[in-house]
Short mmCIF file of C-alpha atoms in Angstrom, two decimals:
data_model
loop_
_atom_site.label_atom_id
_atom_site.label_comp_id
_atom_site.label_asym_id
_atom_site.label_seq_id
_atom_site.Cartn_x
_atom_site.Cartn_y
_atom_site.Cartn_z
CA MET A 17 80.02 111.29 77.89
CA LYS A 18 83.22 110.54 76.02
CA PHE A 19 86.04 108.56 77.67
CA LEU A 20 89.26 106.80 76.70
CA HIS A 21 89.83 103.22 77.78
CA MET A 22 93.31 101.68 78.07
CA SER A 23 94.84 98.88 80.11
CA ASP A 24 97.81 96.57 80.69
CA LEU A 25 100.50 99.23 80.47
CA HIS A 26 103.01 96.95 82.25
CA ILE A 27 105.34 99.89 82.78
CA GLY A 28 108.92 98.69 83.31
CA LYS A 29 108.47 95.43 81.43
CA SER A 30 111.36 93.86 79.53
CA VAL A 31 110.90 91.49 76.60
CA ASN A 32 113.71 89.01 75.94
CA GLY A 33 116.10 91.29 77.82
CA PHE A 34 115.04 94.47 75.98
CA SER A 35 113.52 97.25 78.10
CA MET A 36 110.17 98.51 76.81
CA LEU A 37 110.33 101.85 78.65
CA ASP A 38 111.03 103.88 75.51
CA GLU A 39 108.05 102.22 73.78
CA GLN A 40 105.89 102.96 76.83
CA ARG A 41 106.96 106.61 76.93
CA ASN A 42 106.14 106.77 73.21
CA PHE A 43 102.67 105.42 74.00
CA PHE A 44 102.15 108.01 76.74
CA ALA A 45 103.03 110.82 74.32
CA GLN A 46 100.45 109.54 71.82
CA ALA A 47 97.86 109.09 74.60
CA ILE A 48 98.30 112.72 75.66
CA GLY A 49 97.88 113.74 72.02
CA TYR A 50 94.58 111.86 71.81
CA ILE A 51 93.40 113.36 75.10
CA ARG A 52 94.02 116.83 73.69
CA SER A 53 92.31 116.11 70.37
CA GLU A 54 89.36 113.99 71.58
CA LYS A 55 88.79 115.99 74.80
CA PRO A 56 87.29 113.10 76.81
CA LYS A 57 85.69 113.69 80.19
CA ALA A 58 87.50 110.66 81.64
CA VAL A 59 90.51 108.42 81.04
CA ILE A 60 90.17 104.83 82.28
CA ILE A 61 93.11 102.50 82.97
CA ALA A 62 91.81 98.98 83.66
CA GLY A 63 94.70 97.53 85.62
CA ASP A 64 98.29 96.27 85.33
CA ILE A 65 99.77 99.73 85.46
CA TYR A 66 103.16 98.28 86.35
CA ASP A 67 104.71 94.98 85.33
CA ARG A 68 105.56 93.95 88.86
CA ALA A 69 104.43 94.70 92.39
CA VAL A 70 107.61 96.65 93.21
CA PRO A 71 108.29 98.71 90.07
CA SER A 72 111.65 100.23 89.24
CA VAL A 73 112.41 103.90 89.83
CA GLU A 74 112.43 104.45 86.05
CA ALA A 75 108.98 102.85 85.69
CA VAL A 76 107.49 105.00 88.45
CA LYS A 77 108.99 108.15 86.92
CA ALA A 78 107.59 107.30 83.47
CA PHE A 79 104.08 106.99 84.91
CA ASP A 80 104.53 110.09 87.06
CA ASP A 81 105.50 112.08 83.95
CA PHE A 82 102.31 110.87 82.23
CA LEU A 83 100.15 111.81 85.22
CA THR A 84 101.75 115.25 85.34
CA GLU A 85 100.92 115.81 81.66
CA LEU A 86 97.40 114.49 82.21
CA ALA A 87 96.84 116.86 85.13
CA GLY A 88 97.06 119.76 82.70
CA GLN A 89 94.09 118.47 80.73
CA GLU A 90 90.39 118.62 81.63
CA ALA A 91 89.90 114.88 81.97
CA ILE A 92 89.70 112.92 85.19
CA LEU A 93 91.64 109.66 85.54
CA LEU A 94 90.13 106.46 86.91
CA LEU A 95 92.33 103.42 87.44
CA VAL A 96 92.11 100.07 89.18
CA ALA A 97 94.86 97.67 90.23
CA GLY A 98 95.51 94.57 88.13
CA ASN A 99 97.00 91.23 89.11
CA HIS A 100 100.53 92.54 88.42
CA ASP A 101 100.10 95.58 90.67
CA SER A 102 100.59 96.02 94.39
CA PRO A 103 97.17 97.21 95.65
CA GLU A 104 98.75 99.09 98.56
CA ARG A 105 101.28 100.94 96.39
CA ILE A 106 98.66 101.79 93.76
CA SER A 107 96.34 103.13 96.47
CA TYR A 108 98.95 105.36 98.09
CA ALA A 109 97.61 108.91 98.69
CA ASN A 110 94.45 108.15 96.72
CA ARG A 111 92.27 110.37 98.93
CA LEU A 112 94.60 113.33 98.47
CA LEU A 113 94.70 112.74 94.72
CA LEU A 114 90.92 112.98 94.43
CA ASP A 115 91.29 116.75 94.48
CA GLN A 116 93.48 116.45 91.37
CA GLY A 117 90.84 114.40 89.51
CA LEU A 118 92.56 111.03 90.07
CA TYR A 119 90.29 108.19 91.19
CA ILE A 120 92.39 105.20 92.25
CA SER A 121 91.06 101.84 93.45
CA GLY A 122 93.90 99.55 94.46
CA SER A 123 92.62 97.31 97.23
CA PHE A 124 89.28 95.52 96.94
CA LYS A 125 86.56 96.89 99.22
CA PRO A 126 83.11 95.33 99.89
CA THR A 127 81.48 98.58 98.70
CA LEU A 128 83.01 99.46 95.35
CA GLU A 129 84.45 102.91 94.88
CA ARG A 130 82.45 104.97 92.43
CA ALA A 131 82.81 108.19 90.48
CA VAL A 132 79.79 110.08 89.12
CA ILE A 133 80.22 112.24 86.04
CA ALA A 134 77.40 114.33 84.63
CA ASP A 135 76.76 115.36 81.04
CA GLU A 136 73.79 116.73 79.09
CA HIS A 137 71.96 113.40 79.49
CA GLY A 138 72.41 113.23 83.27
CA PRO A 139 74.80 111.31 85.57
CA VAL A 140 77.04 108.36 84.65
CA SER A 141 78.14 106.11 87.52
CA ILE A 142 81.59 104.58 87.03
CA TRP A 143 82.14 101.56 89.29
CA MET A 144 85.76 100.58 90.05
CA LEU A 145 86.55 96.90 90.63
CA PRO A 146 90.24 96.07 91.13
CA PHE A 147 91.55 92.54 90.59
CA PHE A 148 90.28 90.05 93.16
CA LYS A 149 90.10 86.32 93.84
CA PRO A 150 87.13 84.47 95.36
CA THR A 151 89.19 84.01 98.53
CA THR A 152 89.41 87.81 98.80
CA LEU A 153 85.69 87.85 99.69
CA LYS A 154 85.99 85.46 102.61
CA GLY A 155 83.84 86.73 105.45
CA MET A 156 82.16 89.34 103.23
CA TYR A 157 78.56 89.45 102.10
CA GLY A 158 77.47 86.87 104.66
CA ALA A 159 79.21 83.93 102.98
CA LYS A 160 82.31 82.02 104.05
CA GLU A 161 83.48 81.23 100.52
CA HIS A 162 82.47 81.40 96.88
CA SER A 163 82.88 78.39 94.61
CA SER A 164 83.91 80.27 91.45
CA TYR A 165 84.93 83.65 90.09
CA SER A 166 81.48 84.05 88.55
CA ASP A 167 79.76 83.36 91.88
CA ALA A 168 82.11 85.80 93.59
CA LEU A 169 81.36 88.58 91.10
CA ARG A 170 77.60 88.02 91.45
CA ALA A 171 77.99 88.48 95.20
CA VAL A 172 79.99 91.67 94.71
CA LEU A 173 77.52 93.26 92.29
CA ASN A 174 74.44 92.17 94.25
CA ALA A 175 75.82 94.02 97.26
CA GLN A 176 76.12 97.33 95.39
CA ASP A 177 73.35 99.90 95.02
CA ILE A 178 73.36 99.93 91.21
CA ASP A 179 70.49 101.61 89.42
CA TYR A 180 70.49 99.88 86.04
CA GLU A 181 67.80 102.27 84.81
CA GLY A 182 70.54 104.90 84.75
CA ARG A 183 73.87 104.78 82.91
CA ASN A 184 76.65 102.70 84.45
CA VAL A 185 80.24 101.89 83.53
CA LEU A 186 82.24 99.08 85.17
CA ILE A 187 86.05 99.04 85.27
CA SER A 188 87.36 95.55 85.95
CA HIS A 189 90.64 93.66 85.62
CA GLN A 190 89.67 89.98 85.37
CA PHE A 191 89.31 87.21 82.81
CA TYR A 192 85.84 87.40 81.24
CA ALA A 193 84.52 85.00 78.62
CA LYS A 194 81.35 84.37 76.64
CA ALA A 195 80.12 80.83 76.04
CA GLY A 196 80.93 79.70 72.51
CA ILE A 197 83.47 82.49 71.84
CA GLU A 198 87.18 81.72 72.02
CA PRO A 199 89.14 84.68 73.47
CA VAL A 200 92.34 85.87 71.80
CA LEU A 201 95.15 85.09 74.25
CA SER A 202 98.80 86.18 74.18
CA ASP A 203 101.98 84.58 75.48
CA SER A 204 102.74 87.70 77.54
CA GLU A 205 99.68 87.22 79.74
CA ILE A 206 99.37 85.06 82.83
CA ASN A 207 97.10 82.67 80.98
CA PRO A 208 94.11 81.16 82.75
CA VAL A 209 94.48 77.44 83.39
CA GLY A 210 91.63 75.63 81.69
CA GLY A 211 89.40 78.68 82.08
CA ILE A 212 88.86 78.01 85.79
CA ASP A 213 89.06 81.72 86.60
CA ALA A 214 86.80 82.81 83.74
CA ILE A 215 83.85 85.04 84.63
CA ASP A 216 80.65 84.71 82.62
CA ALA A 217 80.28 87.96 80.65
CA GLU A 218 76.50 87.69 80.98
CA ILE A 219 76.85 88.81 84.61
CA VAL A 220 77.93 92.32 83.55
CA ARG A 221 75.74 92.62 80.48
CA LYS A 222 73.41 95.20 82.12
CA PHE A 223 76.19 97.78 82.37
CA ASP A 224 76.27 100.36 79.58
CA TYR A 225 80.01 99.81 79.12
CA VAL A 226 82.48 97.39 80.72
CA ALA A 227 86.11 98.57 80.52
CA LEU A 228 88.23 95.46 80.89
CA GLY A 229 91.89 94.77 81.46
CA HIS A 230 93.91 91.53 81.57
CA LEU A 231 94.00 90.23 77.99
CA HIS A 232 96.56 91.92 75.75
CA GLY A 233 94.62 91.74 72.50
CA SER A 234 91.96 94.41 71.94
CA GLN A 235 88.63 92.55 71.64
CA SER A 236 85.00 92.51 72.68
CA VAL A 237 83.57 89.73 74.84
CA GLY A 238 80.37 88.66 73.14
CA TYR A 239 78.90 92.17 73.14
CA ASP A 240 80.24 95.41 71.71
CA HIS A 241 79.97 97.20 75.07
CA ILE A 242 82.06 94.63 76.99
CA ARG A 243 85.63 95.20 75.81
CA TYR A 244 89.29 94.61 76.49
CA ALA A 245 91.39 97.59 75.47
CA GLY A 246 94.48 95.40 75.14
CA SER A 247 98.06 96.38 75.91
CA PRO A 248 99.40 99.49 74.15
CA VAL A 249 102.73 97.80 73.34
CA LYS A 250 103.48 94.36 71.87
CA TYR A 251 104.94 92.27 74.66
CA SER A 252 105.37 88.92 72.87
CA PHE A 253 105.74 87.57 69.34
CA SER A 254 102.25 86.10 69.62
CA GLU A 255 101.07 89.72 69.31
CA ILE A 256 102.81 90.40 65.97
CA LYS A 257 99.54 90.73 64.05
CA GLN A 258 97.73 92.75 66.72
CA GLU A 259 97.07 96.43 66.06
CA LYS A 260 97.58 98.27 69.33
CA SER A 261 95.19 101.08 70.18
CA ILE A 262 93.24 103.05 72.76
CA ILE A 263 89.47 102.63 72.91
CA CYS A 264 87.47 105.84 72.55
CA ALA A 265 83.89 105.31 73.72
CA GLU A 266 81.01 107.76 73.95
CA LEU A 267 77.81 107.26 75.91
CA GLY A 268 74.79 109.20 74.75
CA LYS A 269 71.40 108.74 76.30
CA LYS A 270 70.62 105.34 77.82
CA GLY A 271 71.34 102.59 75.28
CA ASP A 272 73.31 104.84 72.93
CA LEU A 273 76.99 103.88 72.61
CA SER A 274 79.64 104.52 69.96
CA VAL A 275 83.10 102.97 70.02
CA LYS A 276 86.21 103.58 67.93
CA ARG A 277 89.86 102.59 68.17
CA LEU A 278 92.65 105.16 68.20
CA PRO A 279 95.79 103.52 66.74
CA ILE A 280 99.13 103.50 68.57
CA SER A 281 102.32 103.52 66.46
CA PRO A 282 105.40 101.89 68.00
CA ILE A 283 108.95 103.19 67.74
CA HIS A 284 110.02 99.72 66.65
CA ASP A 285 107.49 97.17 65.45
CA MET A 286 107.72 93.46 66.27
CA ARG A 287 107.95 90.96 63.42
CA GLU A 288 109.28 87.59 62.28
CA ILE A 289 111.82 87.02 59.52
CA ARG A 290 112.50 83.58 58.01
CA GLY A 291 115.04 82.21 55.57
CA LYS A 292 118.71 81.46 55.07
CA LEU A 293 121.11 83.61 57.06
CA SER A 294 122.88 84.95 53.97
CA ASP A 295 119.56 86.09 52.49
CA LEU A 296 118.33 87.69 55.71
CA ILE A 297 121.46 89.76 56.31
CA SER A 298 121.93 90.77 52.68
CA ALA A 299 121.86 94.48 51.93
CA ASP A 300 118.55 94.20 50.09
CA SER A 301 116.81 92.52 53.03
CA ALA A 302 118.30 94.02 56.16
CA TYR A 303 119.38 97.60 55.65
CA SER A 304 116.07 99.37 55.47
CA ASP A 305 113.94 101.65 57.64
CA SER A 306 112.66 98.64 59.58
CA ASN A 307 115.94 96.88 60.36
CA GLU A 308 115.68 98.13 63.97
CA ASP A 309 112.35 96.34 64.55
CA TYR A 310 112.16 93.75 67.31
CA ILE A 311 112.95 90.58 65.39
CA LYS A 312 112.20 86.90 65.75
CA ALA A 313 114.58 85.20 63.30
CA VAL A 314 113.90 81.69 62.02
CA LEU A 315 116.86 80.29 60.07
CA THR A 316 116.38 77.54 57.49
CA ASP A 317 120.09 76.83 56.85
CA GLU A 318 121.01 73.14 56.95
CA GLU A 319 124.72 73.67 57.66
CA GLU A 320 126.13 74.54 61.07
CA ILE A 321 126.48 78.28 61.76
CA ILE A 322 128.94 79.76 64.23
CA ASP A 323 127.42 82.56 66.35
CA PRO A 324 124.15 82.86 64.39
CA MET A 325 122.64 85.43 66.76
CA GLY A 326 125.73 87.63 66.48
CA LYS A 327 125.44 87.56 62.70
CA ILE A 328 121.71 88.34 62.79
CA ARG A 329 122.26 91.25 65.19
CA SER A 330 124.91 92.71 62.90
CA ALA A 331 122.01 93.50 60.54
CA TYR A 332 119.11 93.63 63.02
CA PRO A 333 120.41 95.16 66.28
CA ASN A 334 117.12 94.55 68.10
CA ALA A 335 116.86 90.84 67.26
CA MET A 336 115.21 89.22 70.29
CA SER A 337 114.77 85.59 69.36
CA LEU A 338 116.47 83.01 67.17
CA SER A 339 115.35 79.53 66.19
CA PHE A 340 115.93 77.03 63.38
CA ASP A 341 113.52 75.39 61.00
CA ASN A 342 115.47 72.81 58.99
CA TYR A 343 115.74 69.07 58.41
CA ARG A 344 117.80 68.45 61.51
CA SER A 345 115.72 70.54 63.88
CA ASN A 346 112.57 68.80 62.66
CA SER A 347 114.04 65.30 62.66
CA ALA A 348 112.54 62.40 64.54
CA HIS A 349 115.60 62.53 66.81
CA ALA A 350 114.82 66.08 67.87
CA ILE A 351 111.17 65.21 68.44
CA SER A 352 112.11 62.25 70.64
CA LEU A 353 114.45 64.44 72.66
CA TYR A 354 111.66 66.90 73.42
CA SER A 355 109.32 64.06 74.33
CA GLU A 356 111.86 62.55 76.72
CA ALA A 357 112.64 65.97 78.21
CA GLU A 358 108.98 66.45 79.10
CA SER A 359 108.89 63.14 80.95
CA GLY A 360 112.17 63.81 82.78
CA ARG A 361 114.14 60.89 81.27
CA LEU A 362 116.94 62.81 79.53
CA SER A 363 120.54 62.18 80.52
CA TYR A 364 122.93 65.11 80.93
CA PHE A 365 124.40 64.27 77.53
CA ASP A 366 120.99 64.23 75.87
CA MET A 367 120.12 67.58 77.44
CA PHE A 368 123.40 69.02 76.14
CA MET A 369 122.63 67.63 72.68
CA GLN A 370 119.22 69.31 72.81
CA LEU A 371 120.75 72.64 73.82
CA PHE A 372 123.32 72.35 71.01
CA LEU A 373 120.56 71.62 68.51
CA GLU A 374 118.44 74.59 69.62
CA THR A 375 121.43 76.95 69.59
CA ASN A 376 123.08 75.87 66.34
CA GLY A 377 120.31 74.30 64.32
CA SER A 378 122.24 71.07 63.79
CA VAL A 379 123.25 67.99 65.74
CA MET A 380 126.78 67.56 67.09
CA SER A 381 129.44 65.87 65.00
CA GLU A 382 131.10 62.70 66.33
CA GLU A 383 134.15 64.74 67.38
CA GLN A 384 132.01 67.30 69.23
CA ALA A 385 130.01 64.53 70.90
CA ALA A 386 133.21 62.84 72.10
CA ILE A 387 134.43 66.11 73.64
CA ALA A 388 131.08 66.64 75.37
CA ILE A 389 131.08 63.11 76.79
CA GLU A 390 134.63 63.50 78.09
CA CYS A 391 133.75 66.81 79.79
CA LEU A 392 130.64 65.33 81.41
CA ASN A 393 132.54 62.25 82.58
CA ALA A 394 135.26 64.46 84.06
CA GLU A 395 132.62 66.48 85.93
CA GLN A 396 131.05 63.29 87.33
CA ARG A 397 134.47 61.99 88.46
CA GLU A 398 135.09 65.23 90.34
CA GLU A 399 131.71 65.01 92.06
CA MET A 400 132.38 61.43 93.17
CA ALA A 401 135.95 62.16 94.42
#
């Protein structure tokens, strides 16, 4: 049985004020192309369909357009809710949609929803596990509480009638980890704190394939059959080097699995540029086929620059981020400011100096500092009057 595995669509997400809807629509078009060419029996979406619990009208329409296109193919769709989704909204009309080949599991249920798909080797059971927390299981399975995510998942799986002699696929949106293997994390995720919500991947090892969502980098978790599909779009500059894709997996007879990645090409890529402003905006550097990429600009100029972002965007209209890497920004003074900011000891003047440094890449002159002090003193006098 062949199926496509994707996750973390985050439809409606904006990055640094730039809407990603066009990139997401571009992904949907490529996904439909792969569905037509690969002819899978199933398409799996492992959570985080939307970027927030109450998605925008535009986000809902973009996903509805994709589902409408998918309905014209011969593949069924199976999706579970992620931690960004509203379980109730995702589950809306799910029983009616079964007739259209859409299997939707939004809210956690003690008995997991399951789809059974047959091929020439017999049935494949696909178990659907939406995002949950240990507290979700309170009062279930004869226990008041579970001490960890791993304990909670063991309780969930032990309560299911899973025949591991047959072929089984698990869809799950959680943080899984394998001892001794460092996962690839991204800034755009809700990162686990100290790994406290990590689930031991050994618990799901007996499944023939585990289709995961939550981490945005495509990666396996200790075993080739336990995989994160990753997000189809780059949602942070920590993902610059990631190659976005859809996972195409095929189960043969028991124990026989093949996996390949189907690449996704963005409309605009995400990359970092570094150097002096004059060099970066020169005709040779900027005016090329890639000048509309999403840009993180790092300026190395030592002198003060007026409106640096405006100048960068004159050559790179989709510049998202600007920072400085020069003597002043790396000075001991700047380091001490950050240290004091973290401990909450900065004065209003120091905080303004830090903002000026981050924005302009240089410290204030004596004249600028005098103006800032006078403005702050005037503000304090008004508050005390």
